[in-house]
Short mmCIF file of C-alpha atoms in Angstrom, two decimals:
data_model
loop_
_atom_site.label_atom_id
_atom_site.label_comp_id
_atom_site.label_asym_id
_atom_site.label_seq_id
_atom_site.Cartn_x
_atom_site.Cartn_y
_atom_site.Cartn_z
CA UNK A 18 32.21 -71.82 42.15
CA UNK A 19 29.52 -69.98 40.30
CA UNK A 20 31.51 -66.88 40.32
CA UNK A 21 34.47 -68.69 38.60
CA UNK A 22 32.46 -70.10 36.04
CA UNK A 23 30.77 -66.86 35.22
CA UNK A 24 34.37 -65.26 35.15
CA UNK A 25 35.54 -67.97 32.71
CA UNK A 26 32.62 -67.56 30.41
CA UNK A 27 33.00 -63.80 30.24
CA UNK A 28 36.74 -64.31 29.43
CA UNK A 29 35.76 -66.58 26.47
CA UNK A 30 33.39 -64.11 25.20
CA UNK A 31 35.62 -61.39 25.30
CA UNK A 32 38.36 -63.55 23.59
CA UNK A 33 36.09 -64.32 20.77
CA UNK A 34 35.02 -60.65 20.33
CA UNK A 35 38.66 -59.63 20.19
CA UNK A 36 39.47 -61.89 17.36
CA UNK A 37 40.59 -60.27 14.15
CA UNK A 38 40.23 -62.53 10.98
CA UNK A 39 41.28 -61.69 7.40
CA UNK A 40 41.08 -63.46 4.17
CA UNK A 41 43.87 -65.69 2.93
CA UNK A 42 45.83 -63.42 0.58
CA UNK A 43 44.44 -63.71 -2.97
CA UNK A 44 46.62 -63.42 -6.12
CA UNK A 45 46.87 -60.21 -8.12
CA UNK A 46 44.36 -59.92 -11.09
CA UNK A 47 46.00 -60.45 -14.53
CA UNK A 48 47.58 -57.53 -16.09
CA UNK A 49 45.18 -55.05 -18.08
CA UNK A 50 47.32 -55.11 -21.13
CA UNK A 51 49.25 -58.33 -20.97
CA UNK A 52 51.17 -58.68 -24.35
CA UNK A 53 53.96 -60.97 -25.78
CA UNK A 54 56.94 -59.36 -27.41
CA UNK A 55 59.25 -61.25 -29.89
CA UNK A 56 61.78 -59.25 -31.87
CA UNK A 57 60.72 -61.10 -35.12
CA UNK A 58 57.16 -61.78 -34.85
CA UNK A 59 56.02 -62.93 -38.15
CA UNK A 60 52.31 -63.93 -38.49
CA UNK A 61 50.13 -64.70 -41.52
CA UNK A 62 47.38 -62.10 -42.74
CA UNK A 63 47.93 -58.40 -42.27
CA UNK A 64 49.53 -56.22 -39.77
CA UNK A 65 48.03 -52.87 -38.36
CA UNK A 66 50.38 -52.15 -35.38
CA UNK A 67 47.90 -51.48 -32.48
CA UNK A 68 47.85 -53.03 -28.76
CA UNK A 69 44.54 -52.59 -27.42
CA UNK A 70 42.34 -53.24 -24.25
CA UNK A 71 38.72 -53.29 -23.63
CA UNK A 72 36.88 -49.83 -23.33
CA UNK A 73 35.82 -49.93 -19.81
CA UNK A 74 35.22 -47.33 -17.22
CA UNK A 75 38.57 -48.37 -15.49
CA UNK A 76 36.75 -48.48 -11.95
CA UNK A 77 35.85 -51.80 -10.22
CA UNK A 78 33.30 -50.02 -8.00
CA UNK A 79 31.46 -48.61 -11.10
CA UNK A 80 32.39 -50.92 -13.90
CA UNK A 81 30.92 -50.44 -17.32
CA UNK A 82 31.79 -51.17 -20.86
CA UNK A 83 31.32 -49.04 -24.10
CA UNK A 84 31.78 -50.15 -27.72
CA UNK A 85 35.12 -50.04 -29.15
CA UNK A 86 38.68 -51.02 -28.06
CA UNK A 87 40.96 -48.60 -26.40
CA UNK A 88 44.56 -47.91 -27.83
CA UNK A 89 47.30 -48.98 -25.32
CA UNK A 90 50.27 -48.76 -27.61
CA UNK A 91 50.95 -47.78 -31.35
CA UNK A 92 53.98 -49.62 -32.93
CA UNK A 93 56.44 -47.13 -34.48
CA UNK A 94 56.34 -46.87 -38.21
CA UNK A 95 53.27 -49.22 -38.30
CA UNK A 96 50.25 -48.64 -40.59
CA UNK A 97 48.43 -47.39 -37.59
CA UNK A 98 51.24 -45.03 -36.71
CA UNK A 99 51.35 -43.71 -40.31
CA UNK A 100 47.53 -43.27 -40.13
CA UNK A 101 47.95 -41.06 -37.02
CA UNK A 102 46.46 -43.19 -34.37
CA UNK A 103 47.81 -42.81 -30.68
CA UNK A 104 47.42 -44.22 -27.34
CA UNK A 105 44.04 -43.35 -25.65
CA UNK A 106 42.06 -43.38 -28.93
CA UNK A 107 38.98 -45.49 -29.19
CA UNK A 108 38.71 -47.69 -32.22
CA UNK A 109 34.93 -48.07 -32.75
CA UNK A 110 34.70 -50.04 -35.93
CA UNK A 111 36.74 -51.69 -38.84
CA UNK A 112 34.93 -51.21 -42.19
CA UNK A 113 31.66 -50.81 -40.34
CA UNK A 114 32.03 -54.03 -38.14
CA UNK A 115 31.79 -52.79 -34.58
CA UNK A 116 34.42 -53.77 -32.10
CA UNK A 117 33.88 -54.97 -28.68
CA UNK A 118 36.96 -56.73 -27.48
CA UNK A 119 40.66 -56.81 -28.60
CA UNK A 120 40.28 -60.24 -29.85
CA UNK A 121 37.66 -59.06 -32.32
CA UNK A 122 40.16 -56.64 -33.89
CA UNK A 123 42.75 -59.31 -33.97
CA UNK A 124 40.54 -61.75 -35.84
CA UNK A 125 39.91 -58.78 -38.53
CA UNK A 126 43.45 -58.16 -38.70
CA UNK A 127 44.45 -61.84 -39.33
CA UNK A 128 41.77 -62.07 -42.14
CA UNK A 129 43.11 -58.86 -43.73
CA UNK A 130 45.60 -58.63 -46.76
CA UNK A 131 48.48 -56.66 -47.48
CA UNK A 132 47.74 -53.37 -49.28
CA UNK A 133 44.07 -53.56 -48.09
CA UNK A 134 42.61 -50.27 -47.15
CA UNK A 135 40.43 -50.32 -44.18
CA UNK A 136 38.17 -47.55 -42.79
CA UNK A 137 38.72 -47.18 -39.04
CA UNK A 138 36.10 -45.21 -37.09
CA UNK A 139 38.15 -43.76 -34.23
CA UNK A 140 37.00 -41.57 -31.19
CA UNK A 141 39.49 -39.02 -29.77
CA UNK A 142 38.06 -36.90 -26.99
CA UNK A 143 34.59 -35.63 -28.09
CA UNK A 144 35.22 -36.18 -31.93
CA UNK A 145 34.82 -39.27 -34.02
CA UNK A 146 37.06 -39.61 -37.10
CA UNK A 147 36.79 -42.07 -40.23
CA UNK A 148 40.64 -42.93 -40.64
CA UNK A 149 41.66 -44.87 -43.89
CA UNK A 150 44.66 -47.10 -43.07
CA UNK A 151 46.60 -49.29 -45.63
CA UNK A 152 47.38 -52.59 -43.98
CA UNK A 153 50.99 -54.17 -44.26
CA UNK A 154 51.38 -57.82 -45.37
CA UNK A 155 53.39 -60.11 -43.28
CA UNK A 156 54.64 -63.57 -44.03
CA UNK A 157 54.22 -66.58 -41.82
CA UNK A 158 57.32 -67.50 -39.83
CA UNK A 159 58.39 -70.92 -39.33
CA UNK A 160 58.01 -70.65 -35.44
CA UNK A 161 54.10 -70.17 -35.78
CA UNK A 162 52.19 -67.39 -34.47
CA UNK A 163 52.20 -66.46 -30.70
CA UNK A 164 48.58 -66.04 -29.80
CA UNK A 165 46.51 -65.72 -26.63
CA UNK A 166 44.64 -68.82 -25.80
CA UNK A 167 42.95 -67.91 -22.47
CA UNK A 168 42.54 -65.41 -19.79
CA UNK A 169 43.01 -66.51 -16.07
CA UNK A 170 40.79 -65.65 -13.28
CA UNK A 171 42.40 -67.21 -10.27
CA UNK A 172 40.27 -65.15 -7.76
CA UNK A 173 36.78 -65.45 -8.25
CA UNK A 174 35.89 -68.35 -10.76
CA UNK A 175 39.13 -70.18 -10.46
CA UNK A 176 39.11 -70.80 -14.29
CA UNK A 177 40.41 -70.11 -17.60
CA UNK A 178 38.04 -68.16 -20.25
CA UNK A 179 38.44 -67.43 -23.88
CA UNK A 180 36.35 -64.84 -25.92
CA UNK A 181 33.65 -66.73 -28.10
CA UNK A 182 31.39 -65.09 -30.65
CA UNK A 183 28.47 -64.63 -28.46
CA UNK A 184 30.23 -64.80 -25.06
CA UNK A 185 33.00 -66.23 -22.98
CA UNK A 186 33.99 -69.95 -23.16
CA UNK A 187 34.97 -71.74 -19.98
CA UNK A 188 38.19 -73.39 -21.20
CA UNK A 189 39.25 -74.94 -17.96
CA UNK A 190 38.46 -75.01 -14.34
CA UNK A 191 39.74 -75.81 -10.83
CA UNK A 192 38.49 -79.04 -9.39
CA UNK A 193 35.22 -78.22 -7.67
CA UNK A 194 35.40 -74.54 -9.04
CA UNK A 195 32.35 -72.32 -8.87
CA UNK A 196 31.10 -72.78 -12.37
CA UNK A 197 31.15 -76.64 -12.40
CA UNK A 198 29.88 -76.70 -9.23
CA UNK A 199 26.87 -74.44 -10.22
CA UNK A 200 26.17 -76.76 -13.14
CA UNK A 201 27.99 -74.88 -15.93
CA UNK A 202 30.43 -77.52 -17.63
CA UNK A 203 33.92 -76.86 -18.91
CA UNK A 204 33.53 -76.05 -22.66
CA UNK A 205 30.22 -74.02 -22.08
CA UNK A 206 29.76 -70.59 -23.39
CA UNK A 207 28.50 -67.93 -20.91
CA UNK A 208 26.21 -65.63 -22.78
CA UNK A 209 24.74 -63.54 -20.01
CA UNK A 210 25.38 -62.62 -16.35
CA UNK A 211 22.55 -61.18 -14.17
CA UNK A 212 20.83 -60.29 -17.57
CA UNK A 213 23.84 -58.33 -19.09
CA UNK A 214 25.50 -59.55 -22.19
CA UNK A 215 29.04 -60.87 -21.87
CA UNK A 216 31.27 -59.40 -24.62
CA UNK A 217 34.58 -60.92 -23.85
CA UNK A 218 36.46 -63.15 -21.63
CA UNK A 219 38.34 -60.32 -19.84
CA UNK A 220 35.25 -58.15 -19.45
CA UNK A 221 33.68 -61.27 -17.83
CA UNK A 222 36.62 -61.71 -15.33
CA UNK A 223 36.61 -57.80 -14.46
CA UNK A 224 33.00 -57.91 -13.86
CA UNK A 225 33.42 -60.84 -11.46
CA UNK A 226 36.42 -59.02 -9.79
CA UNK A 227 34.21 -56.14 -9.04
CA UNK A 228 31.91 -58.39 -6.92
CA UNK A 229 32.34 -59.32 -3.30
CA UNK A 230 33.67 -62.86 -2.86
CA UNK A 231 30.84 -65.54 -2.54
CA UNK A 232 28.58 -63.38 -4.49
CA UNK A 233 25.88 -65.28 -6.49
CA UNK A 234 25.52 -64.77 -10.19
CA UNK A 235 22.57 -65.71 -12.57
CA UNK A 236 24.33 -67.24 -15.45
CA UNK A 237 22.88 -67.79 -19.02
CA UNK A 238 25.04 -70.35 -20.78
CA UNK A 239 24.87 -73.18 -23.63
CA UNK A 240 27.01 -76.12 -24.43
CA UNK A 241 27.68 -77.67 -27.79
CA UNK A 242 25.31 -75.32 -29.42
CA UNK A 243 22.39 -76.58 -27.65
CA UNK A 244 19.47 -74.59 -25.85
CA UNK A 245 20.64 -71.95 -23.48
CA UNK A 246 20.27 -72.72 -19.68
CA UNK A 247 20.27 -70.62 -16.76
CA UNK A 248 22.07 -71.65 -13.45
CA UNK A 249 23.05 -69.88 -10.29
CA UNK A 250 26.86 -69.82 -9.46
CA UNK A 251 28.59 -68.86 -6.28
CA UNK A 252 31.74 -67.18 -6.73
CA UNK A 253 34.96 -68.44 -4.93
CA UNK A 254 35.30 -67.13 -1.42
CA UNK A 255 38.60 -67.88 0.24
CA UNK A 256 38.44 -69.47 3.71
CA UNK A 257 39.08 -67.09 6.70
CA UNK A 258 41.58 -67.92 9.39
CA UNK A 259 42.30 -66.29 12.68
CA UNK A 260 45.66 -64.35 12.72
CA UNK A 261 45.51 -62.92 16.18
CA UNK A 262 43.67 -61.64 19.22
CA UNK A 263 44.68 -60.14 22.40
CA UNK A 264 43.63 -58.84 25.87
CA UNK A 265 46.05 -56.68 27.75
CA UNK A 266 47.91 -58.72 30.29
CA UNK A 267 45.52 -61.73 30.18
CA UNK A 268 46.38 -63.20 26.71
CA UNK A 269 47.91 -62.69 23.40
CA UNK A 270 47.94 -64.68 20.19
CA UNK A 271 49.46 -64.19 16.77
CA UNK A 272 49.66 -66.33 13.66
CA UNK A 273 51.26 -65.63 10.40
CA UNK A 274 50.46 -68.56 7.77
CA UNK A 275 52.81 -67.34 5.28
CA UNK A 276 55.85 -67.19 7.54
CA UNK A 277 54.42 -70.20 9.45
CA UNK A 278 55.08 -68.71 12.75
CA UNK A 279 52.70 -68.79 15.80
CA UNK A 280 52.88 -67.23 19.36
CA UNK A 281 50.68 -67.42 22.45
CA UNK A 282 51.41 -65.82 25.80
CA UNK A 283 49.23 -66.34 28.85
CA UNK A 284 49.14 -63.82 31.78
CA UNK A 285 51.87 -61.59 30.13
CA UNK A 286 53.34 -59.28 32.89
CA UNK A 287 56.07 -58.12 30.64
CA UNK A 288 58.87 -59.12 32.93
CA UNK A 289 57.53 -62.75 33.29
CA UNK A 290 54.55 -64.53 32.02
CA UNK A 291 52.61 -67.73 33.10
CA UNK A 292 53.10 -69.62 29.74
CA UNK A 293 54.46 -68.66 26.40
CA UNK A 294 54.39 -70.91 23.43
CA UNK A 295 56.23 -70.01 20.05
CA UNK A 296 56.30 -72.10 16.83
CA UNK A 297 58.56 -71.16 13.91
CA UNK A 298 58.13 -73.91 10.98
CA UNK A 299 58.75 -77.28 12.61
CA UNK A 300 60.34 -75.92 15.81
CA UNK A 301 58.19 -75.45 19.08
CA UNK A 302 59.06 -73.89 22.39
CA UNK A 303 56.95 -74.09 25.43
CA UNK A 304 58.17 -71.76 28.46
CA UNK A 305 56.49 -71.65 32.00
CA UNK A 306 57.28 -68.72 34.26
CA UNK A 307 60.30 -68.07 32.22
CA UNK A 308 62.57 -70.49 33.85
CA UNK A 309 60.97 -73.82 32.95
CA UNK A 310 61.51 -74.32 29.13
CA UNK A 311 61.27 -77.19 26.61
CA UNK A 312 61.67 -77.19 22.86
CA UNK A 313 60.95 -79.74 20.09
CA UNK A 314 61.52 -80.00 16.23
CA UNK A 315 64.55 -79.19 14.08
CA UNK A 316 66.76 -77.55 16.78
CA UNK A 317 65.92 -74.84 19.36
CA UNK A 318 64.94 -71.28 18.68
CA UNK A 319 67.50 -68.84 19.27
CA UNK A 320 66.99 -66.71 22.32
#
């Protein structure tokens, strides 16, 4: 009896050791240069003709941000195209005002006027140029302006963010999301993370994506223009599930949560098995010694 108990205990330990668990599949991060195209886009203010993104290192394992915005696209025949700008250039400043995020450039562009000449400080390779560009006037369209209202992070913070003048504003959050759970309310502005200043919403999201799930952040924030507070926030960590384990001949288990399928085999001798269980959606089948079979659910599984 003691030998049998010892054998069963050893089998349980081996089964647990052979389990392989993976995280629930996480959504892809937002595209790095998301943009909205409209054939007849008419906005009030001035038109430059650049599509830009943050000037980052491009590596999540060694993420860093430098001043300026990176040019991703130049609209043909636009003021920027006439001025000689091209993809890959780094726009450092606009009339002496440093740029840290694409949103900063958009604000200055909307505040400009047709015919206004602005001095752009542009870095190309190892050379910095001062480029005069004449803005083009555009009329306000009746459909209104297409504008970015939030950056979405469904992976680490499960929240929506927007670039504020001195950080990133928490626009909305999942119920029980990491930031509200850590004491940072919706509407608050995050100024610093782990002592590093937050320059834009996308920059904050990319910094969080570079961290491990469940990592703890030291967040400096304020709400309603009040005093700054410091909170600890644990990033979202998706629950783990067991998707399979196996011991030759003794037992084998597989589970696919996406396809909703499960199979379990006990004492699999290839030609015959002691017990075989299969689930496909709502259908279930039990088979003992191959000859004794029963099914339940919506119909039977096909042989």
